mmCIF file of C-alpha atoms and ligand atoms in Angstrom:
data_model
loop_
_atom_site.group_PDB
_atom_site.id
_atom_site.type_symbol
_atom_site.label_atom_id
_atom_site.label_comp_id
_atom_site.label_asym_id
_atom_site.label_seq_id
_atom_site.Cartn_x
_atom_site.Cartn_y
_atom_site.Cartn_z
ATOM 1 C CA MET G 8 -25.919 5.364 -6.471
ATOM 2 C CA ASN G 9 -22.835 6.520 -4.544
ATOM 3 C CA GLU G 10 -21.674 10.003 -5.573
ATOM 4 C CA LYS G 11 -18.573 12.260 -4.394
ATOM 5 C CA LEU G 12 -19.906 15.121 -2.237
ATOM 6 C CA GLU G 13 -17.033 16.929 -0.653
ATOM 7 C CA LEU G 14 -13.173 16.501 -1.110
ATOM 8 C CA LEU G 15 -11.961 15.538 2.293
ATOM 9 C CA TYR G 16 -8.473 15.061 1.634
ATOM 10 C CA GLU G 17 -5.985 15.083 -1.284
ATOM 11 C CA GLY G 18 -2.832 12.893 -0.980
ATOM 12 C CA LYS G 19 0.024 12.476 -3.421
ATOM 13 C CA ALA G 20 -1.783 9.645 -5.312
ATOM 14 C CA LYS G 21 -5.374 9.697 -4.311
ATOM 15 C CA LYS G 22 -8.078 11.904 -3.415
ATOM 16 C CA ILE G 23 -10.736 11.251 -0.822
ATOM 17 C CA TYR G 24 -14.298 12.284 -1.088
ATOM 18 C CA SER G 25 -17.223 12.011 1.414
ATOM 19 C CA THR G 26 -20.641 10.316 0.128
ATOM 20 C CA ALA G 27 -24.169 10.635 1.367
ATOM 21 C CA GLU G 28 -23.656 7.839 3.696
ATOM 22 C CA GLU G 29 -21.367 8.920 6.718
ATOM 23 C CA ASP G 30 -19.767 5.606 6.980
ATOM 24 C CA LYS G 31 -18.446 5.678 3.314
ATOM 25 C CA ILE G 32 -15.923 7.478 1.283
ATOM 26 C CA ILE G 33 -14.836 7.405 -2.381
ATOM 27 C CA ILE G 34 -11.233 6.958 -3.265
ATOM 28 C CA TYR G 35 -10.354 8.682 -6.511
ATOM 29 C CA TYR G 36 -6.911 7.212 -7.838
ATOM 30 C CA LYS G 37 -4.835 9.909 -9.569
ATOM 31 C CA ASP G 38 -2.048 9.691 -12.222
ATOM 32 C CA ASP G 39 0.366 11.548 -9.965
ATOM 33 C CA LEU G 40 3.479 9.934 -8.650
ATOM 34 C CA THR G 41 6.059 11.206 -6.373
ATOM 35 C CA ALA G 42 9.149 9.862 -4.709
ATOM 36 C CA PHE G 43 11.850 10.917 -2.226
ATOM 37 C CA ASN G 44 9.167 12.486 0.151
ATOM 38 C CA GLY G 45 7.698 14.559 -2.675
ATOM 39 C CA VAL G 46 10.961 15.982 -4.145
ATOM 40 C CA LYS G 47 10.544 13.959 -7.500
ATOM 41 C CA LYS G 48 7.200 14.367 -9.085
ATOM 42 C CA SER G 49 5.436 13.237 -12.420
ATOM 43 C CA SER G 50 2.323 12.104 -13.923
ATOM 44 C CA ILE G 51 2.087 8.805 -15.445
ATOM 45 C CA GLN G 52 -0.709 8.158 -18.040
ATOM 46 C CA ASN G 53 -3.310 5.652 -16.798
ATOM 47 C CA LYS G 54 -1.451 4.872 -13.397
ATOM 48 C CA GLY G 55 -4.387 5.648 -11.562
ATOM 49 C CA LYS G 56 -6.631 3.394 -13.566
ATOM 50 C CA LEU G 57 -4.014 0.487 -13.179
ATOM 51 C CA ASN G 58 -3.448 0.862 -9.465
ATOM 52 C CA ASN G 59 -7.317 1.136 -8.973
ATOM 53 C CA GLU G 60 -7.698 -2.214 -10.651
ATOM 54 C CA ILE G 61 -4.634 -3.914 -9.196
ATOM 55 C CA SER G 62 -5.581 -2.889 -5.652
ATOM 56 C CA GLU G 63 -9.257 -3.999 -6.067
ATOM 57 C CA ILE G 64 -8.019 -7.379 -7.235
ATOM 58 C CA LEU G 65 -5.421 -7.823 -4.251
ATOM 59 C CA PHE G 66 -8.064 -6.492 -1.711
ATOM 60 C CA LYS G 67 -10.798 -9.107 -3.105
ATOM 61 C CA VAL G 68 -8.021 -11.876 -2.814
ATOM 62 C CA LEU G 69 -7.238 -10.690 0.701
ATOM 63 C CA GLU G 70 -11.083 -10.575 1.730
ATOM 64 C CA ASN G 71 -11.383 -14.161 0.258
ATOM 65 C CA HIS G 72 -8.578 -15.087 2.741
ATOM 66 C CA GLY G 73 -10.344 -13.771 5.577
ATOM 67 C CA ILE G 74 -8.584 -10.440 5.751
ATOM 68 C CA LYS G 75 -11.041 -7.455 6.709
ATOM 69 C CA THR G 76 -10.467 -4.427 4.588
ATOM 70 C CA HIS G 77 -12.119 -1.342 3.864
ATOM 71 C CA PHE G 78 -12.934 -2.073 0.319
ATOM 72 C CA ILE G 79 -16.620 -2.181 -0.547
ATOM 73 C CA ARG G 80 -16.698 -2.116 -4.438
ATOM 74 C CA LYS G 81 -15.045 -0.399 -7.592
ATOM 75 C CA ILE G 82 -17.314 2.416 -9.168
ATOM 76 C CA ASN G 83 -15.566 3.080 -12.175
ATOM 77 C CA ASN G 84 -12.001 2.812 -13.530
ATOM 78 C CA ARG G 85 -10.628 5.525 -11.137
ATOM 79 C CA GLU G 86 -12.910 5.289 -8.095
ATOM 80 C CA GLN G 87 -13.725 2.683 -5.137
ATOM 81 C CA LEU G 88 -16.351 2.775 -2.610
ATOM 82 C CA CYS G 89 -14.740 2.128 0.672
ATOM 83 C CA GLN G 90 -15.493 2.115 4.334
ATOM 84 C CA LYS G 91 -14.524 5.551 6.257
ATOM 85 C CA LEU G 92 -12.106 4.779 8.821
ATOM 86 C CA THR G 93 -9.822 6.540 11.252
ATOM 87 C CA ILE G 94 -6.348 5.766 9.781
ATOM 88 C CA PHE G 95 -3.574 4.902 12.396
ATOM 89 C CA LYS G 96 -0.712 7.252 11.393
ATOM 90 C CA LEU G 97 1.655 4.273 10.891
ATOM 91 C CA GLU G 98 3.145 2.776 7.782
ATOM 92 C CA VAL G 99 3.435 -0.971 8.179
ATOM 93 C CA ILE G 100 6.191 -2.456 6.308
ATOM 94 C CA VAL G 101 6.998 -6.229 5.697
ATOM 95 C CA ARG G 102 10.022 -7.215 3.802
ATOM 96 C CA ASN G 103 10.740 -10.543 2.419
ATOM 97 C CA VAL G 104 13.979 -9.593 0.317
ATOM 98 C CA ILE G 105 16.284 -6.828 1.347
ATOM 99 C CA ALA G 106 15.876 -3.554 -0.755
ATOM 100 C CA GLY G 107 15.299 0.178 -0.705
ATOM 101 C CA SER G 108 15.813 1.858 2.739
ATOM 102 C CA MET G 109 16.941 -1.269 4.636
ATOM 103 C CA ALA G 110 19.422 -1.990 2.033
ATOM 104 C CA LYS G 111 20.722 1.544 2.076
ATOM 105 C CA ASN G 112 20.697 2.016 5.799
ATOM 106 C CA LEU G 113 22.212 -1.216 7.017
ATOM 107 C CA GLY G 114 24.741 -1.627 3.967
ATOM 108 C CA ILE G 115 23.194 -4.688 2.907
ATOM 109 C CA PRO G 116 23.328 -5.550 -0.860
ATOM 110 C CA GLU G 117 19.794 -5.305 -2.590
ATOM 111 C CA GLY G 118 18.398 -8.753 -3.336
ATOM 112 C CA THR G 119 19.736 -10.237 -0.378
ATOM 113 C CA ILE G 120 17.208 -12.853 1.068
ATOM 114 C CA PRO G 121 17.200 -12.739 4.978
ATOM 115 C CA PRO G 122 16.524 -15.900 7.055
ATOM 116 C CA ASN G 123 13.388 -14.222 8.352
ATOM 117 C CA VAL G 124 10.487 -11.898 7.470
ATOM 118 C CA ILE G 125 11.214 -8.390 8.415
ATOM 119 C CA TYR G 126 8.329 -6.230 10.032
ATOM 120 C CA GLU G 127 8.735 -2.472 10.474
ATOM 121 C CA LEU G 128 6.735 0.313 11.671
ATOM 122 C CA CYS G 129 7.211 4.028 10.503
ATOM 123 C CA TYR G 130 5.485 7.031 12.037
ATOM 124 C CA LYS G 131 3.386 8.581 9.190
ATOM 125 C CA ASN G 132 4.638 11.990 9.196
ATOM 126 C CA ASP G 133 5.715 14.043 6.266
ATOM 127 C CA GLU G 134 7.387 16.577 8.256
ATOM 128 C CA TYR G 135 9.513 14.144 10.051
ATOM 129 C CA LYS G 136 9.988 12.132 6.603
ATOM 130 C CA ASP G 137 8.091 9.035 8.189
ATOM 131 C CA PRO G 138 10.862 7.729 10.451
ATOM 132 C CA LEU G 139 11.329 4.168 11.387
ATOM 133 C CA ILE G 140 10.024 3.690 14.806
ATOM 134 C CA ASN G 141 9.410 0.461 17.176
ATOM 135 C CA GLU G 142 6.072 -0.377 18.885
ATOM 136 C CA HIS G 143 7.265 1.441 22.125
ATOM 137 C CA HIS G 144 7.636 4.640 20.191
ATOM 138 C CA ALA G 145 4.145 4.134 18.704
ATOM 139 C CA VAL G 146 2.601 3.802 21.998
ATOM 140 C CA ALA G 147 4.419 6.600 23.476
ATOM 141 C CA LEU G 148 3.090 8.790 20.475
ATOM 142 C CA ASN G 149 -0.296 7.536 21.214
ATOM 143 C CA LEU G 150 -0.420 6.309 17.669
ATOM 144 C CA ALA G 151 -1.955 2.939 18.641
ATOM 145 C CA THR G 152 -2.116 0.773 21.848
ATOM 146 C CA TYR G 153 0.221 -2.398 22.327
ATOM 147 C CA LYS G 154 -2.960 -4.940 21.743
ATOM 148 C CA GLU G 155 -3.821 -2.904 18.487
ATOM 149 C CA LEU G 156 -0.045 -2.947 17.416
ATOM 150 C CA ASP G 157 0.051 -6.611 17.972
ATOM 151 C CA TYR G 158 -3.050 -7.358 15.942
ATOM 152 C CA ILE G 159 -1.884 -5.191 13.186
ATOM 153 C CA MET G 160 1.329 -7.000 13.049
ATOM 154 C CA ASN G 161 -0.343 -10.492 13.003
ATOM 155 C CA VAL G 162 -2.491 -9.313 10.226
ATOM 156 C CA ALA G 163 0.240 -7.644 8.203
ATOM 157 C CA LEU G 164 2.032 -10.992 8.337
ATOM 158 C CA LYS G 165 -0.923 -13.096 7.214
ATOM 159 C CA ILE G 166 -1.160 -10.522 4.288
ATOM 160 C CA ASN G 167 2.338 -11.203 3.456
ATOM 161 C CA ASP G 168 1.983 -15.054 3.595
ATOM 162 C CA ILE G 169 -1.402 -14.568 1.120
ATOM 163 C CA LEU G 170 0.146 -12.294 -1.232
ATOM 164 C CA LYS G 171 3.581 -13.795 -1.408
ATOM 165 C CA ILE G 172 1.922 -17.039 -2.655
ATOM 166 C CA ILE G 173 -0.549 -15.585 -5.112
ATOM 167 C CA LEU G 174 2.086 -13.508 -6.693
ATOM 168 C CA ASP G 175 4.636 -16.142 -6.927
ATOM 169 C CA LYS G 176 2.216 -18.216 -8.971
ATOM 170 C CA GLU G 177 2.228 -15.299 -11.543
ATOM 171 C CA SER G 178 6.092 -15.284 -11.565
ATOM 172 C CA ILE G 179 6.433 -12.111 -9.268
ATOM 173 C CA ARG G 180 8.512 -11.920 -6.286
ATOM 174 C CA LEU G 181 7.043 -9.801 -3.622
ATOM 175 C CA VAL G 182 10.047 -8.099 -2.109
ATOM 176 C CA ASP G 183 8.540 -5.682 0.370
ATOM 177 C CA PHE G 184 5.328 -3.658 0.756
ATOM 178 C CA LYS G 185 3.681 -0.791 2.995
ATOM 179 C CA ILE G 186 0.280 -0.992 4.200
ATOM 180 C CA GLU G 187 -1.926 0.978 6.286
ATOM 181 C CA PHE G 188 -4.826 0.287 8.876
ATOM 182 C CA GLY G 189 -7.671 2.144 10.205
ATOM 183 C CA LYS G 190 -10.451 1.530 12.618
ATOM 184 C CA ASN G 191 -14.389 1.810 11.914
ATOM 185 C CA GLU G 192 -17.263 3.046 14.159
ATOM 186 C CA LEU G 193 -17.633 -0.485 15.438
ATOM 187 C CA GLY G 194 -13.882 -0.414 16.549
ATOM 188 C CA GLU G 195 -12.942 -2.982 14.101
ATOM 189 C CA ILE G 196 -9.297 -2.740 12.700
ATOM 190 C CA LEU G 197 -9.389 -3.034 8.895
ATOM 191 C CA LEU G 198 -6.869 -2.842 6.015
ATOM 192 C CA ALA G 199 -7.218 0.696 4.390
ATOM 193 C CA ASP G 200 -5.278 2.488 1.789
ATOM 194 C CA GLU G 201 -4.040 0.818 -1.264
ATOM 195 C CA ILE G 202 -1.923 -2.382 -2.262
ATOM 196 C CA SER G 203 -0.218 -1.458 -5.647
ATOM 197 C CA PRO G 204 3.081 -1.151 -7.415
ATOM 198 C CA ASP G 205 3.312 2.371 -5.854
ATOM 199 C CA THR G 206 3.321 0.725 -2.324
ATOM 200 C CA CYS G 207 5.002 -2.678 -3.058
ATOM 201 C CA ARG G 208 8.326 -3.871 -4.558
ATOM 202 C CA LEU G 209 7.533 -6.383 -7.149
ATOM 203 C CA TRP G 210 10.429 -8.126 -9.050
ATOM 204 C CA ASP G 211 10.053 -10.642 -12.021
ATOM 205 C CA LYS G 212 10.811 -13.923 -10.444
ATOM 206 C CA GLN G 213 13.066 -15.054 -13.201
ATOM 207 C CA THR G 214 14.814 -11.848 -14.423
ATOM 208 C CA ASN G 215 14.529 -9.597 -11.275
ATOM 209 C CA GLU G 216 13.182 -7.064 -13.568
ATOM 210 C CA ARG G 217 11.611 -4.125 -11.448
ATOM 211 C CA LEU G 218 7.958 -3.955 -11.889
ATOM 212 C CA ASP G 219 7.004 -1.217 -9.319
ATOM 213 C CA LYS G 220 7.712 2.230 -8.431
ATOM 214 C CA ASP G 221 11.404 1.816 -8.413
ATOM 215 C CA CYS G 222 11.020 2.373 -12.126
ATOM 216 C CA PHE G 223 10.090 5.786 -11.417
ATOM 217 C CA ARG G 224 12.263 6.322 -8.400
ATOM 218 C CA ARG G 225 15.534 5.072 -10.378
ATOM 219 C CA ASP G 226 14.450 5.802 -14.049
ATOM 220 C CA LEU G 227 14.387 2.224 -15.052
ATOM 221 C CA GLY G 228 11.956 2.412 -17.711
ATOM 222 C CA SER G 229 8.235 2.827 -18.449
ATOM 223 C CA VAL G 230 6.325 2.848 -15.415
ATOM 224 C CA GLU G 231 2.797 2.329 -17.305
ATOM 225 C CA GLU G 232 4.385 -0.912 -19.023
ATOM 226 C CA ALA G 233 5.628 -2.278 -15.585
ATOM 227 C CA TYR G 234 2.415 -1.569 -13.868
ATOM 228 C CA LEU G 235 0.431 -3.272 -16.732
ATOM 229 C CA LYS G 236 2.538 -6.341 -16.764
ATOM 230 C CA ILE G 237 1.549 -6.659 -13.221
ATOM 231 C CA LEU G 238 -2.091 -6.164 -13.810
ATOM 232 C CA LYS G 239 -2.057 -8.701 -16.726
ATOM 233 C CA ARG G 240 -0.359 -11.208 -14.436
ATOM 234 C CA ILE G 241 -2.787 -11.089 -11.592
ATOM 235 C CA LYS G 242 -6.076 -10.485 -13.421
HETATM 236 N N1 UDP M 7 6.733 2.580 0.805
HETATM 237 C C1 UDP M 7 5.558 3.307 0.470
HETATM 238 N N2 UDP M 7 5.275 4.469 0.949
HETATM 239 C C2 UDP M 7 6.274 5.214 1.674
HETATM 240 C C3 UDP M 7 7.530 4.465 2.098
HETATM 241 C C4 UDP M 7 7.659 3.300 1.688
HETATM 242 O O1 UDP M 7 4.627 2.736 -0.172
HETATM 243 O O2 UDP M 7 6.017 6.396 2.356
HETATM 244 C C5 UDP M 7 6.800 1.097 0.362
HETATM 245 C C6 UDP M 7 7.963 1.082 -0.734
HETATM 246 O O3 UDP M 7 7.350 1.189 -2.000
HETATM 247 C C7 UDP M 7 8.351 -0.280 -0.426
HETATM 248 C C8 UDP M 7 8.156 -0.432 0.969
HETATM 249 O O4 UDP M 7 7.424 0.627 1.451
HETATM 250 O O5 UDP M 7 7.340 -1.207 -1.107
HETATM 251 C C9 UDP M 7 9.446 -0.159 1.561
HETATM 252 O O6 UDP M 7 10.078 0.904 1.439
HETATM 253 P P1 UDP M 7 11.492 1.486 1.942
HETATM 254 O O7 UDP M 7 11.493 1.560 3.242
HETATM 255 O O8 UDP M 7 12.382 0.613 1.393
HETATM 256 O O9 UDP M 7 11.655 3.027 1.384
HETATM 257 P P2 UDP M 7 12.071 3.571 0.124
HETATM 258 O O10 UDP M 7 13.467 3.265 -0.300
HETATM 259 O O11 UDP M 7 11.210 2.950 -1.064
HETATM 260 O O12 UDP M 7 11.707 5.086 0.153
#
């Protein structure tokens, strides 16, 4: 039996609890949704359940393709048992289609397909609004070593290749996504956090309908319906 003991951390969308086993945590998926660095806030019915299930499915797909992740098993509709990691203070972003901050900051129309895949690092720091950095900044800030960054980039690009193909089969365009990595006691680097419509841009392949958090950021319609469409397609 794995039970929640102490609340270790409460984030915007999840709570992290300790368990009786030192090297394991329980992640609880909340219904809360925030955007623009916490300025816009809401609670979306069933969002936590949907993201718990979507993330479980995608982590299992990745594991089946040889990606090492923190995911151990789903406990119930809101909770997962995961390995306890020391998280790199990095947001790793991969983009296949230009959208969001890249479209805005560089004046490129959203939806433009670049000739290359774009890999970005951001410093995970709310106070400084998660600024875009490069690998030299990351090393200077002591966030990771060059060797670790190299490994993380290779795994992130492999994750992109895997997810792009499986989502495309369900008529979903993987526009971009954010992932996080952490290190366990053995020094292994594993994929951590979640992969869900909160952390990806997912567009319907035919209509470009937004099936992700942009529904909330930009008031484009029901968040629950959009996330449910993703779950139904990938299930
Ligand atoms: N993203 C995220 N958490 C963040 C910032 C970005 O999950 O704190 C995701 C976002 O949902 C999108 C991708 O990373 O899928 C790229 O986000 P972008 O840099 O365009 O920022 P945004 O305009 O979404 O703030």
